[in-house]
PDB file of C-alpha atoms in Angstrom:
ATOM      1  CA  MET C  30      44.718 -28.049 -89.780  1.00 68.00           C
ATOM      2  CA  GLN C  31      41.044 -27.187 -89.331  1.00 75.00           C
ATOM      3  CA  ARG C  32      40.280 -30.766 -88.292  1.00 78.00           C
ATOM      4  CA  GLU C  33      42.960 -30.523 -85.598  1.00 76.00           C
ATOM      5  CA  VAL C  34      41.382 -27.294 -84.321  1.00 78.00           C
ATOM      6  CA  LEU C  35      37.939 -28.930 -84.240  1.00 80.00           C
ATOM      7  CA  ASP C  36      39.230 -32.046 -82.508  1.00 80.00           C
ATOM      8  CA  GLY C  37      41.087 -29.919 -79.966  1.00 79.00           C
ATOM      9  CA  ALA C  38      37.887 -28.072 -79.004  1.00 87.00           C
ATOM     10  CA  LYS C  39      35.482 -31.020 -79.102  1.00 88.00           C
ATOM     11  CA  GLY C  40      35.455 -31.716 -75.382  1.00 91.00           C
ATOM     12  CA  MET C  41      35.118 -28.040 -74.466  1.00 94.00           C
ATOM     13  CA  VAL C  42      32.148 -27.548 -76.823  1.00 95.00           C
ATOM     14  CA  ARG C  43      30.392 -30.489 -75.162  1.00 95.00           C
ATOM     15  CA  ASP C  44      31.225 -29.191 -71.668  1.00 95.00           C
ATOM     16  CA  ALA C  45      29.838 -25.746 -72.535  1.00 96.00           C
ATOM     17  CA  ILE C  46      26.549 -27.311 -73.659  1.00 96.00           C
ATOM     18  CA  ILE C  47      26.237 -29.748 -70.753  1.00 95.00           C
ATOM     19  CA  GLN C  48      27.191 -27.219 -68.074  1.00 95.00           C
ATOM     20  CA  LYS C  49      25.812 -23.914 -69.377  1.00 95.00           C
ATOM     21  CA  PHE C  50      23.005 -24.475 -71.906  1.00 95.00           C
ATOM     22  CA  ASP C  51      19.471 -24.581 -70.461  1.00 93.00           C
ATOM     23  CA  ILE C  52      17.680 -26.647 -73.074  1.00 91.00           C
ATOM     24  CA  LYS C  53      14.441 -26.764 -71.071  1.00 88.00           C
ATOM     25  CA  ILE C  54      14.014 -22.997 -71.390  1.00 90.00           C
ATOM     26  CA  MET C  55      14.995 -23.103 -75.064  1.00 91.00           C
ATOM     27  CA  LEU C  56      12.209 -25.631 -75.731  1.00 88.00           C
ATOM     28  CA  SER C  57       9.519 -23.827 -73.725  1.00 85.00           C
ATOM     29  CA  SER C  58       7.803 -22.484 -76.868  1.00 83.00           C
ATOM     30  CA  SER C  59       8.879 -24.976 -79.551  1.00 88.00           C
ATOM     31  CA  ASN C  60      10.349 -28.448 -79.892  1.00 91.00           C
ATOM     32  CA  THR C  61      12.950 -27.271 -82.413  1.00 95.00           C
ATOM     33  CA  ILE C  62      16.508 -26.181 -81.642  1.00 97.00           C
ATOM     34  CA  ARG C  63      18.040 -23.874 -84.264  1.00 98.00           C
ATOM     35  CA  ILE C  64      21.814 -23.971 -84.680  1.00 98.00           C
ATOM     36  CA  ALA C  65      24.037 -21.811 -86.911  1.00 98.00           C
ATOM     37  CA  ASP C  66      27.543 -22.633 -88.106  1.00 98.00           C
ATOM     38  CA  PHE C  67      29.300 -19.485 -89.302  1.00 98.00           C
ATOM     39  CA  GLY C  68      32.040 -19.941 -91.914  1.00 96.00           C
ATOM     40  CA  CYS C  69      31.055 -23.501 -92.832  1.00 96.00           C
ATOM     41  CA  SER C  70      33.032 -23.785 -96.113  1.00 94.00           C
ATOM     42  CA  VAL C  71      32.154 -26.970 -98.062  1.00 92.00           C
ATOM     43  CA  GLY C  72      32.639 -29.756 -95.495  1.00 83.00           C
ATOM     44  CA  PRO C  73      33.400 -32.261 -94.127  1.00 92.00           C
ATOM     45  CA  ASN C  74      34.602 -30.420 -91.003  1.00 93.00           C
ATOM     46  CA  THR C  75      31.362 -28.489 -90.595  1.00 96.00           C
ATOM     47  CA  PHE C  76      29.353 -31.736 -90.643  1.00 96.00           C
ATOM     48  CA  ILE C  77      31.591 -33.286 -87.978  1.00 94.00           C
ATOM     49  CA  ALA C  78      31.234 -30.190 -85.791  1.00 95.00           C
ATOM     50  CA  MET C  79      27.465 -29.943 -86.212  1.00 96.00           C
ATOM     51  CA  GLN C  80      26.857 -33.634 -85.552  1.00 95.00           C
ATOM     52  CA  HIS C  81      28.890 -33.270 -82.358  1.00 95.00           C
ATOM     53  CA  VAL C  82      26.866 -30.190 -81.290  1.00 97.00           C
ATOM     54  CA  ALA C  83      23.542 -31.942 -82.007  1.00 96.00           C
ATOM     55  CA  GLN C  84      24.670 -35.021 -80.067  1.00 95.00           C
ATOM     56  CA  ALA C  85      25.726 -32.925 -77.055  1.00 96.00           C
ATOM     57  CA  LEU C  86      22.378 -31.095 -77.108  1.00 95.00           C
ATOM     58  CA  LYS C  87      20.542 -34.436 -77.160  1.00 93.00           C
ATOM     59  CA  GLU C  88      22.593 -35.566 -74.159  1.00 92.00           C
ATOM     60  CA  LYS C  89      21.717 -32.345 -72.336  1.00 93.00           C
ATOM     61  CA  TYR C  90      18.026 -32.829 -73.112  1.00 91.00           C
ATOM     62  CA  LEU C  91      18.024 -36.401 -71.783  1.00 89.00           C
ATOM     63  CA  TYR C  92      19.863 -35.245 -68.651  1.00 86.00           C
ATOM     64  CA  GLN C  93      17.566 -32.279 -67.973  1.00 84.00           C
ATOM     65  CA  VAL C  94      14.323 -34.190 -68.445  1.00 76.00           C
ATOM     66  CA  LYS C  95      15.472 -37.116 -66.306  1.00 64.00           C
ATOM     67  CA  TYR C  96      16.372 -39.436 -69.154  1.00 55.00           C
ATOM     68  CA  SER C  97      12.949 -39.315 -70.781  1.00 61.00           C
ATOM     69  CA  THR C  98      13.192 -40.193 -74.468  1.00 63.00           C
ATOM     70  CA  ASN C  99       9.753 -38.778 -75.235  1.00 69.00           C
ATOM     71  CA  ASN C 100       9.581 -35.819 -77.569  1.00 79.00           C
ATOM     72  CA  ILE C 101      13.334 -35.533 -78.307  1.00 86.00           C
ATOM     73  CA  PRO C 102      13.844 -32.108 -79.937  1.00 92.00           C
ATOM     74  CA  GLU C 103      14.383 -31.691 -83.652  1.00 95.00           C
ATOM     75  CA  PHE C 104      17.339 -29.740 -84.962  1.00 97.00           C
ATOM     76  CA  GLN C 105      17.546 -27.168 -87.732  1.00 98.00           C
ATOM     77  CA  ILE C 106      21.131 -26.396 -88.720  1.00 98.00           C
ATOM     78  CA  PHE C 107      21.960 -23.339 -90.807  1.00 98.00           C
ATOM     79  CA  PHE C 108      25.248 -23.529 -92.721  1.00 98.00           C
ATOM     80  CA  ASN C 109      26.572 -20.023 -93.364  1.00 98.00           C
ATOM     81  CA  ASP C 110      29.388 -18.751 -95.541  1.00 97.00           C
ATOM     82  CA  HIS C 111      30.049 -16.053 -98.141  1.00 96.00           C
ATOM     83  CA  VAL C 112      27.910 -15.974-101.288  1.00 96.00           C
ATOM     84  CA  THR C 113      30.920 -17.237-103.246  1.00 94.00           C
ATOM     85  CA  ASN C 114      31.037 -20.440-101.180  1.00 95.00           C
ATOM     86  CA  ASP C 115      30.304 -23.615-103.134  1.00 96.00           C
ATOM     87  CA  PHE C 116      27.014 -24.541-101.468  1.00 97.00           C
ATOM     88  CA  ASN C 117      26.328 -27.131-104.200  1.00 97.00           C
ATOM     89  CA  THR C 118      29.357 -29.123-103.064  1.00 96.00           C
ATOM     90  CA  LEU C 119      28.363 -28.587 -99.425  1.00 97.00           C
ATOM     91  CA  PHE C 120      24.876 -30.007 -99.892  1.00 96.00           C
ATOM     92  CA  ARG C 121      26.004 -32.844-102.155  1.00 96.00           C
ATOM     93  CA  SER C 122      28.289 -33.901 -99.291  1.00 95.00           C
ATOM     94  CA  LEU C 123      25.650 -33.854 -96.528  1.00 96.00           C
ATOM     95  CA  PRO C 124      25.811 -37.029 -94.415  1.00 95.00           C
ATOM     96  CA  ILE C 125      22.962 -39.377 -95.319  1.00 95.00           C
ATOM     97  CA  ASP C 126      22.484 -40.395 -91.679  1.00 93.00           C
ATOM     98  CA  ARG C 127      22.383 -36.839 -90.291  1.00 94.00           C
ATOM     99  CA  SER C 128      20.077 -36.148 -87.349  1.00 92.00           C
ATOM    100  CA  TYR C 129      19.105 -32.610 -88.390  1.00 96.00           C
ATOM    101  CA  TYR C 130      17.440 -30.560 -91.127  1.00 97.00           C
ATOM    102  CA  ALA C 131      19.992 -28.619 -93.187  1.00 97.00           C
ATOM    103  CA  PHE C 132      19.726 -25.114 -94.609  1.00 98.00           C
ATOM    104  CA  GLY C 133      22.171 -22.830 -96.431  1.00 97.00           C
ATOM    105  CA  VAL C 134      22.536 -19.161 -95.486  1.00 98.00           C
ATOM    106  CA  PRO C 135      24.796 -17.189 -97.860  1.00 98.00           C
ATOM    107  CA  GLY C 136      26.199 -13.869 -96.679  1.00 98.00           C
ATOM    108  CA  SER C 137      28.881 -12.236 -94.532  1.00 97.00           C
ATOM    109  CA  PHE C 138      28.675 -12.989 -90.822  1.00 98.00           C
ATOM    110  CA  HIS C 139      29.727  -9.399 -90.162  1.00 97.00           C
ATOM    111  CA  GLY C 140      26.069  -8.465 -90.750  1.00 97.00           C
ATOM    112  CA  ARG C 141      22.582  -9.768 -89.963  1.00 98.00           C
ATOM    113  CA  LEU C 142      21.667 -13.173 -91.389  1.00 98.00           C
ATOM    114  CA  PHE C 143      18.707 -14.369 -89.299  1.00 98.00           C
ATOM    115  CA  PRO C 144      15.450 -13.015 -87.852  1.00 98.00           C
ATOM    116  CA  SER C 145      15.496 -11.554 -84.335  1.00 98.00           C
ATOM    117  CA  ARG C 146      15.693 -14.068 -81.493  1.00 97.00           C
ATOM    118  CA  SER C 147      15.733 -17.087 -83.786  1.00 97.00           C
ATOM    119  CA  ILE C 148      19.025 -18.903 -83.043  1.00 98.00           C
ATOM    120  CA  HIS C 149      19.580 -21.028 -79.927  1.00 97.00           C
ATOM    121  CA  PHE C 150      23.196 -22.086 -80.462  1.00 98.00           C
ATOM    122  CA  ALA C 151      25.873 -20.556 -82.707  1.00 98.00           C
ATOM    123  CA  HIS C 152      29.215 -22.120 -83.640  1.00 98.00           C
ATOM    124  CA  CYS C 153      32.186 -20.617 -85.461  1.00 97.00           C
ATOM    125  CA  SER C 154      35.483 -22.439 -85.930  1.00 95.00           C
ATOM    126  CA  CYS C 155      38.502 -21.215 -87.913  1.00 91.00           C
ATOM    127  CA  ALA C 156      36.584 -18.226 -89.308  1.00 94.00           C
ATOM    128  CA  ILE C 157      36.471 -15.161 -87.050  1.00 96.00           C
ATOM    129  CA  HIS C 158      40.117 -14.380 -87.799  1.00 95.00           C
ATOM    130  CA  TRP C 159      39.075 -13.451 -91.367  1.00 95.00           C
ATOM    131  CA  LEU C 160      38.688  -9.679 -91.596  1.00 97.00           C
ATOM    132  CA  SER C 161      36.006  -8.052 -93.744  1.00 96.00           C
ATOM    133  CA  LYS C 162      38.821  -6.216 -95.548  1.00 95.00           C
ATOM    134  CA  CYS C 163      42.497  -5.340 -95.215  1.00 94.00           C
ATOM    135  CA  PRO C 164      43.228  -2.261 -93.113  1.00 94.00           C
ATOM    136  CA  GLU C 165      43.494   0.607 -95.612  1.00 91.00           C
ATOM    137  CA  GLU C 166      46.486   2.178 -93.840  1.00 93.00           C
ATOM    138  CA  LEU C 167      48.676  -0.763 -94.891  1.00 93.00           C
ATOM    139  CA  LEU C 168      48.410   0.307 -98.543  1.00 89.00           C
ATOM    140  CA  ASP C 169      49.205   4.004 -98.076  1.00 89.00           C
ATOM    141  CA  GLU C 170      52.867   4.849 -98.698  1.00 90.00           C
ATOM    142  CA  LYS C 171      52.474   7.963 -96.540  1.00 92.00           C
ATOM    143  CA  SER C 172      50.962   6.058 -93.629  1.00 93.00           C
ATOM    144  CA  PRO C 173      53.156   4.956 -90.685  1.00 94.00           C
ATOM    145  CA  ALA C 174      51.392   1.583 -91.078  1.00 94.00           C
ATOM    146  CA  TRP C 175      52.574   1.035 -94.669  1.00 93.00           C
ATOM    147  CA  ASN C 176      53.578  -2.636 -94.735  1.00 92.00           C
ATOM    148  CA  LYS C 177      56.254  -2.481 -97.448  1.00 91.00           C
ATOM    149  CA  GLY C 178      57.639  -5.836 -98.551  1.00 90.00           C
ATOM    150  CA  LEU C 179      55.547  -7.885 -96.123  1.00 92.00           C
ATOM    151  CA  ILE C 180      52.170  -9.601 -96.452  1.00 94.00           C
ATOM    152  CA  HIS C 181      51.002  -9.788 -92.814  1.00 93.00           C
ATOM    153  CA  TYR C 182      51.586  -8.320 -89.356  1.00 92.00           C
ATOM    154  CA  MET C 183      53.479 -11.420 -88.219  1.00 86.00           C
ATOM    155  CA  GLY C 184      57.179 -10.748 -88.558  1.00 79.00           C
ATOM    156  CA  THR C 185      56.966  -6.970 -88.779  1.00 85.00           C
ATOM    157  CA  SER C 186      58.745  -4.706 -86.297  1.00 87.00           C
ATOM    158  CA  ASN C 187      56.335  -1.875 -87.126  1.00 92.00           C
ATOM    159  CA  VAL C 188      53.816  -1.617 -84.284  1.00 95.00           C
ATOM    160  CA  GLU C 189      51.593   0.608 -86.461  1.00 96.00           C
ATOM    161  CA  VAL C 190      50.953  -2.352 -88.771  1.00 95.00           C
ATOM    162  CA  LEU C 191      49.772  -4.465 -85.838  1.00 95.00           C
ATOM    163  CA  ASN C 192      47.644  -1.596 -84.522  1.00 96.00           C
ATOM    164  CA  ALA C 193      45.934  -1.255 -87.916  1.00 97.00           C
ATOM    165  CA  TYR C 194      45.043  -4.959 -87.900  1.00 96.00           C
ATOM    166  CA  VAL C 195      43.731  -4.728 -84.322  1.00 97.00           C
ATOM    167  CA  ALA C 196      41.579  -1.700 -85.201  1.00 97.00           C
ATOM    168  CA  GLN C 197      40.051  -3.505 -88.195  1.00 97.00           C
ATOM    169  CA  PHE C 198      39.408  -6.623 -86.102  1.00 97.00           C
ATOM    170  CA  GLU C 199      37.620  -4.520 -83.463  1.00 98.00           C
ATOM    171  CA  LYS C 200      35.412  -2.858 -86.109  1.00 98.00           C
ATOM    172  CA  ASP C 201      34.521  -6.233 -87.614  1.00 98.00           C
ATOM    173  CA  MET C 202      33.778  -7.839 -84.261  1.00 98.00           C
ATOM    174  CA  ASP C 203      31.601  -4.877 -83.325  1.00 97.00           C
ATOM    175  CA  MET C 204      29.449  -5.675 -86.375  1.00 98.00           C
ATOM    176  CA  PHE C 205      29.614  -9.424 -85.711  1.00 98.00           C
ATOM    177  CA  PHE C 206      28.462  -9.188 -82.082  1.00 98.00           C
ATOM    178  CA  ASN C 207      25.797  -6.579 -82.816  1.00 98.00           C
ATOM    179  CA  ALA C 208      24.305  -8.950 -85.414  1.00 98.00           C
ATOM    180  CA  ARG C 209      24.508 -12.045 -83.196  1.00 98.00           C
ATOM    181  CA  ALA C 210      23.016 -10.137 -80.242  1.00 98.00           C
ATOM    182  CA  GLU C 211      19.894  -9.561 -82.358  1.00 98.00           C
ATOM    183  CA  GLU C 212      19.711 -13.125 -83.676  1.00 98.00           C
ATOM    184  CA  ILE C 213      20.464 -15.275 -80.602  1.00 98.00           C
ATOM    185  CA  VAL C 214      17.707 -15.864 -78.067  1.00 97.00           C
ATOM    186  CA  GLU C 215      18.123 -14.870 -74.429  1.00 96.00           C
ATOM    187  CA  GLY C 216      20.073 -17.655 -72.737  1.00 96.00           C
ATOM    188  CA  GLY C 217      21.288 -18.953 -76.097  1.00 97.00           C
ATOM    189  CA  MET C 218      24.961 -19.715 -76.540  1.00 98.00           C
ATOM    190  CA  MET C 219      27.777 -19.082 -79.004  1.00 98.00           C
ATOM    191  CA  VAL C 220      31.079 -20.938 -79.211  1.00 98.00           C
ATOM    192  CA  LEU C 221      34.063 -19.450 -81.074  1.00 97.00           C
ATOM    193  CA  VAL C 222      37.261 -21.387 -81.804  1.00 95.00           C
ATOM    194  CA  THR C 223      40.232 -19.903 -83.621  1.00 92.00           C
ATOM    195  CA  PRO C 224      43.920 -20.731 -84.081  1.00 85.00           C
ATOM    196  CA  PHE C 225      46.195 -18.428 -82.093  1.00 77.00           C
ATOM    197  CA  GLU C 226      49.349 -17.640 -84.055  1.00 68.00           C
ATOM    198  CA  SER C 227      50.308 -21.312 -84.316  1.00 63.00           C
ATOM    199  CA  TYR C 228      50.525 -21.305 -88.097  1.00 69.00           C
ATOM    200  CA  THR C 229      50.657 -17.579 -88.830  1.00 75.00           C
ATOM    201  CA  ARG C 230      54.417 -17.510 -88.338  1.00 78.00           C
ATOM    202  CA  LEU C 231      54.629 -19.570 -91.523  1.00 83.00           C
ATOM    203  CA  PHE C 232      52.922 -16.916 -93.672  1.00 89.00           C
ATOM    204  CA  LYS C 233      56.266 -15.174 -94.031  1.00 88.00           C
ATOM    205  CA  PHE C 234      57.566 -17.995 -96.218  1.00 91.00           C
ATOM    206  CA  PHE C 235      54.904 -17.219 -98.834  1.00 93.00           C
ATOM    207  CA  GLY C 236      55.961 -13.571 -98.550  1.00 93.00           C
ATOM    208  CA  SER C 237      59.605 -14.477 -99.050  1.00 93.00           C
ATOM    209  CA  SER C 238      58.725 -16.459-102.192  1.00 95.00           C
ATOM    210  CA  LEU C 239      56.949 -13.394-103.583  1.00 95.00           C
ATOM    211  CA  MET C 240      60.005 -11.261-102.806  1.00 95.00           C
ATOM    212  CA  ASP C 241      62.225 -13.851-104.534  1.00 95.00           C
ATOM    213  CA  LEU C 242      60.164 -13.251-107.678  1.00 96.00           C
ATOM    214  CA  VAL C 243      60.575  -9.483-107.219  1.00 95.00           C
ATOM    215  CA  ASN C 244      64.367  -9.870-106.869  1.00 96.00           C
ATOM    216  CA  GLU C 245      64.444 -11.993-110.023  1.00 96.00           C
ATOM    217  CA  GLY C 246      62.558  -9.301-111.948  1.00 95.00           C
ATOM    218  CA  LYS C 247      59.498 -11.510-112.473  1.00 95.00           C
ATOM    219  CA  LEU C 248      57.176  -9.424-110.287  1.00 95.00           C
ATOM    220  CA  ASP C 249      56.757  -5.718-109.577  1.00 95.00           C
ATOM    221  CA  ALA C 250      57.565  -4.775-105.977  1.00 94.00           C
ATOM    222  CA  SER C 251      54.543  -2.466-105.803  1.00 93.00           C
ATOM    223  CA  LEU C 252      52.263  -5.480-106.274  1.00 95.00           C
ATOM    224  CA  VAL C 253      53.730  -7.118-103.167  1.00 94.00           C
ATOM    225  CA  ASP C 254      53.560  -3.847-101.216  1.00 93.00           C
ATOM    226  CA  SER C 255      49.840  -3.622-101.982  1.00 93.00           C
ATOM    227  CA  PHE C 256      49.092  -7.194-100.853  1.00 95.00           C
ATOM    228  CA  ASN C 257      48.246  -8.002 -97.227  1.00 95.00           C
ATOM    229  CA  LEU C 258      46.490 -11.033 -95.809  1.00 95.00           C
ATOM    230  CA  PRO C 259      43.111 -10.032 -94.283  1.00 96.00           C
ATOM    231  CA  MET C 260      43.516 -12.130 -91.138  1.00 95.00           C
ATOM    232  CA  TYR C 261      43.943 -11.237 -87.481  1.00 95.00           C
ATOM    233  CA  PHE C 262      44.325 -13.911 -84.819  1.00 93.00           C
ATOM    234  CA  PRO C 263      42.869 -12.531 -81.565  1.00 94.00           C
ATOM    235  CA  SER C 264      44.286 -13.019 -78.087  1.00 93.00           C
ATOM    236  CA  PRO C 265      42.079 -13.600 -75.015  1.00 95.00           C
ATOM    237  CA  GLU C 266      42.542  -9.895 -74.228  1.00 96.00           C
ATOM    238  CA  ASP C 267      41.347  -8.917 -77.720  1.00 96.00           C
ATOM    239  CA  MET C 268      38.246 -11.099 -77.395  1.00 97.00           C
ATOM    240  CA  THR C 269      37.442  -9.930 -73.879  1.00 98.00           C
ATOM    241  CA  LYS C 270      37.589  -6.320 -75.027  1.00 98.00           C
ATOM    242  CA  VAL C 271      35.189  -6.754 -77.965  1.00 97.00           C
ATOM    243  CA  VAL C 272      32.743  -8.917 -75.979  1.00 98.00           C
ATOM    244  CA  GLU C 273      32.644  -6.453 -73.090  1.00 97.00           C
ATOM    245  CA  LYS C 274      32.230  -3.494 -75.444  1.00 97.00           C
ATOM    246  CA  ASN C 275      29.187  -5.170 -76.995  1.00 97.00           C
ATOM    247  CA  GLY C 276      27.737  -5.890 -73.559  1.00 97.00           C
ATOM    248  CA  CYS C 277      25.117  -8.432 -74.695  1.00 98.00           C
ATOM    249  CA  PHE C 278      27.022 -11.633 -73.891  1.00 98.00           C
ATOM    250  CA  SER C 279      28.515 -13.089 -70.725  1.00 98.00           C
ATOM    251  CA  ILE C 280      31.828 -14.923 -71.012  1.00 98.00           C
ATOM    252  CA  GLU C 281      31.213 -18.438 -69.715  1.00 98.00           C
ATOM    253  CA  ARG C 282      34.640 -19.754 -70.633  1.00 97.00           C
ATOM    254  CA  MET C 283      37.660 -18.352 -72.426  1.00 96.00           C
ATOM    255  CA  GLU C 284      41.083 -19.909 -72.586  1.00 93.00           C
ATOM    256  CA  LEU C 285      44.083 -20.610 -74.719  1.00 91.00           C
ATOM    257  CA  THR C 286      44.524 -24.337 -75.130  1.00 87.00           C
ATOM    258  CA  TYR C 287      47.401 -26.382 -76.442  1.00 83.00           C
ATOM    259  CA  PRO C 288      45.925 -29.428 -78.173  1.00 79.00           C
ATOM    260  CA  LYS C 289      48.315 -31.957 -79.646  1.00 76.00           C
ATOM    261  CA  SER C 290      49.130 -31.185 -83.263  1.00 72.00           C
ATOM    262  CA  LYS C 291      50.844 -33.876 -85.266  1.00 70.00           C
ATOM    263  CA  LEU C 292      51.658 -31.361 -88.014  1.00 65.00           C
ATOM    264  CA  VAL C 293      53.389 -28.920 -85.656  1.00 68.00           C
ATOM    265  CA  ASP C 294      54.952 -31.401 -83.237  1.00 66.00           C
ATOM    266  CA  GLU C 295      56.533 -33.414 -86.031  1.00 65.00           C
ATOM    267  CA  ALA C 296      57.498 -30.243 -87.943  1.00 61.00           C
ATOM    268  CA  ASP C 297      55.757 -31.663 -90.998  1.00 76.00           C
ATOM    269  CA  ALA C 298      56.431 -28.533 -93.025  1.00 81.00           C
ATOM    270  CA  LYS C 299      55.377 -29.928 -96.392  1.00 85.00           C
ATOM    271  CA  THR C 300      51.891 -30.950 -95.211  1.00 85.00           C
ATOM    272  CA  LEU C 301      51.508 -27.661 -93.329  1.00 83.00           C
ATOM    273  CA  MET C 302      52.443 -25.586 -96.363  1.00 86.00           C
ATOM    274  CA  ILE C 303      50.077 -27.586 -98.600  1.00 87.00           C
ATOM    275  CA  ASN C 304      47.320 -26.875 -96.041  1.00 85.00           C
ATOM    276  CA  LEU C 305      48.215 -23.176 -95.961  1.00 87.00           C
ATOM    277  CA  ARG C 306      48.315 -23.098 -99.749  1.00 88.00           C
ATOM    278  CA  ALA C 307      44.673 -24.226 -99.783  1.00 87.00           C
ATOM    279  CA  VAL C 308      43.849 -21.317 -97.464  1.00 87.00           C
ATOM    280  CA  LEU C 309      45.897 -18.600 -99.180  1.00 91.00           C
ATOM    281  CA  GLU C 310      45.981 -19.507-102.865  1.00 91.00           C
ATOM    282  CA  GLY C 311      42.654 -17.862-103.727  1.00 92.00           C
ATOM    283  CA  LEU C 312      43.811 -14.563-102.233  1.00 94.00           C
ATOM    284  CA  ILE C 313      47.117 -14.745-104.094  1.00 95.00           C
ATOM    285  CA  ILE C 314      45.390 -15.540-107.407  1.00 96.00           C
ATOM    286  CA  ASN C 315      42.970 -12.615-106.995  1.00 95.00           C
ATOM    287  CA  HIS C 316      45.839 -10.180-106.492  1.00 96.00           C
ATOM    288  CA  PHE C 317      48.681 -11.516-108.626  1.00 96.00           C
ATOM    289  CA  GLY C 318      47.000 -13.816-111.152  1.00 95.00           C
ATOM    290  CA  SER C 319      47.107 -17.599-111.425  1.00 95.00           C
ATOM    291  CA  GLU C 320      50.600 -17.887-112.945  1.00 95.00           C
ATOM    292  CA  ILE C 321      52.363 -15.954-110.153  1.00 95.00           C
ATOM    293  CA  ALA C 322      50.207 -17.690-107.536  1.00 94.00           C
ATOM    294  CA  GLU C 323      51.177 -21.121-108.845  1.00 95.00           C
ATOM    295  CA  GLU C 324      54.888 -20.276-108.866  1.00 95.00           C
ATOM    296  CA  THR C 325      54.739 -18.663-105.413  1.00 95.00           C
ATOM    297  CA  CYS C 326      53.011 -21.633-103.831  1.00 93.00           C
ATOM    298  CA  ALA C 327      55.213 -24.178-105.605  1.00 93.00           C
ATOM    299  CA  ARG C 328      58.385 -22.352-104.517  1.00 93.00           C
ATOM    300  CA  THR C 329      57.162 -22.170-100.923  1.00 92.00           C
ATOM    301  CA  ILE C 330      56.426 -25.901-100.771  1.00 90.00           C
ATOM    302  CA  LEU C 331      59.903 -26.574-102.205  1.00 91.00           C
ATOM    303  CA  LYS C 332      61.297 -24.781 -99.121  1.00 90.00           C
ATOM    304  CA  SER C 333      59.813 -27.492 -96.882  1.00 88.00           C
ATOM    305  CA  ASP C 334      63.174 -28.740 -95.587  1.00 88.00           C
ATOM    306  CA  GLU C 335      64.251 -25.182 -94.725  1.00 87.00           C
ATOM    307  CA  ILE C 336      60.879 -24.503 -93.069  1.00 86.00           C
ATOM    308  CA  SER C 337      61.008 -27.776 -91.117  1.00 86.00           C
ATOM    309  CA  THR C 338      64.461 -26.867 -89.781  1.00 86.00           C
ATOM    310  CA  TRP C 339      63.169 -23.402 -88.856  1.00 82.00           C
ATOM    311  CA  MET C 340      60.135 -24.906 -87.066  1.00 80.00           C
ATOM    312  CA  LYS C 341      62.340 -27.188 -84.977  1.00 81.00           C
ATOM    313  CA  ALA C 342      64.630 -24.291 -84.041  1.00 79.00           C
ATOM    314  CA  ASN C 343      61.667 -22.009 -83.236  1.00 74.00           C
ATOM    315  CA  TYR C 344      59.301 -24.599 -81.805  1.00 69.00           C
ATOM    316  CA  GLU C 345      56.004 -23.395 -80.397  1.00 72.00           C
ATOM    317  CA  LYS C 346      53.170 -25.670 -79.347  1.00 72.00           C
ATOM    318  CA  SER C 347      50.007 -25.560 -81.427  1.00 72.00           C
ATOM    319  CA  CYS C 348      47.730 -23.078 -79.693  1.00 85.00           C
ATOM    320  CA  GLN C 349      44.086 -22.104 -80.121  1.00 90.00           C
ATOM    321  CA  LEU C 350      41.572 -19.810 -78.447  1.00 94.00           C
ATOM    322  CA  PHE C 351      38.280 -21.218 -77.167  1.00 96.00           C
ATOM    323  CA  VAL C 352      35.421 -18.870 -76.224  1.00 97.00           C
ATOM    324  CA  ALA C 353      31.962 -19.828 -74.892  1.00 98.00           C
ATOM    325  CA  LEU C 354      29.443 -16.988 -74.599  1.00 98.00           C
ATOM    326  CA  LYS C 355      25.855 -16.766 -73.373  1.00 98.00           C
ATOM    327  CA  ARG C 356      23.294 -14.200 -74.561  1.00 98.00           C
ATOM    328  CA  LYS C 357      22.230 -12.079 -71.595  1.00 96.00           C
TER     329      LYS C 357
END
């Protein structure tokens, strides 16, 4: 799924660099371009994305200096993810023929990670939808946003649940943009790519498997009521609001795109659910334990035929949000 998102944004990332990134100014005081990839995980997608960014920057350099090949800039790429990320696997997997110097930066991207004015280009794909925490109101039985029996805002008729997710997303993005505004040089750029509700509709099938276990007496209902996925998938309006509130970045391009998705178009439910299992299983294990997590995920994958039928009846094109920003 993440590879499809990356592939769908590839051309737009290149266009943003070629059309909007002034590499001459960036190299006025040094011959090194510093790039950060936020939410890198363990590869290989991050390596594909970063090689593409470095290649586009080289093209822009050759174009701006009239095709001179003298003094081609060097690239430092900083791979960022949480401290729990397996950086050993990441660095063991580094491409041998890479055209950049690689560094690891552990820590949450909701806070500062780099010195002031040190990053020229920032990239974040399939990561900004992760919230720093679940909205607390979802866990309070007395709150109008109590999300009883559900594990996400998708599928709920309770607008208060959605509002709680939006409020948490806005708080997190406030921290994210404040940090990046300090770290990115004037004229530097940041590209954000995130799925837009394409796959989130399928979360409910994991929720229904958990409720099956509750109905069979194998799981306490209160455990499900206290579990919510810490993910919010922003709309263009959501992103515009948080960028404008921060005030440090200009929006160079923002649009919803509909790249071809073999998984969605062919309603390949089994492959999709295996992909989603890889994303969700850690969260489910942390809350319910490994035994319940294994049974929940296995049951959900066994529903593949039912899910495939549902996808065909409720077909929506794969959709993702692309945002290109420039530091004012």
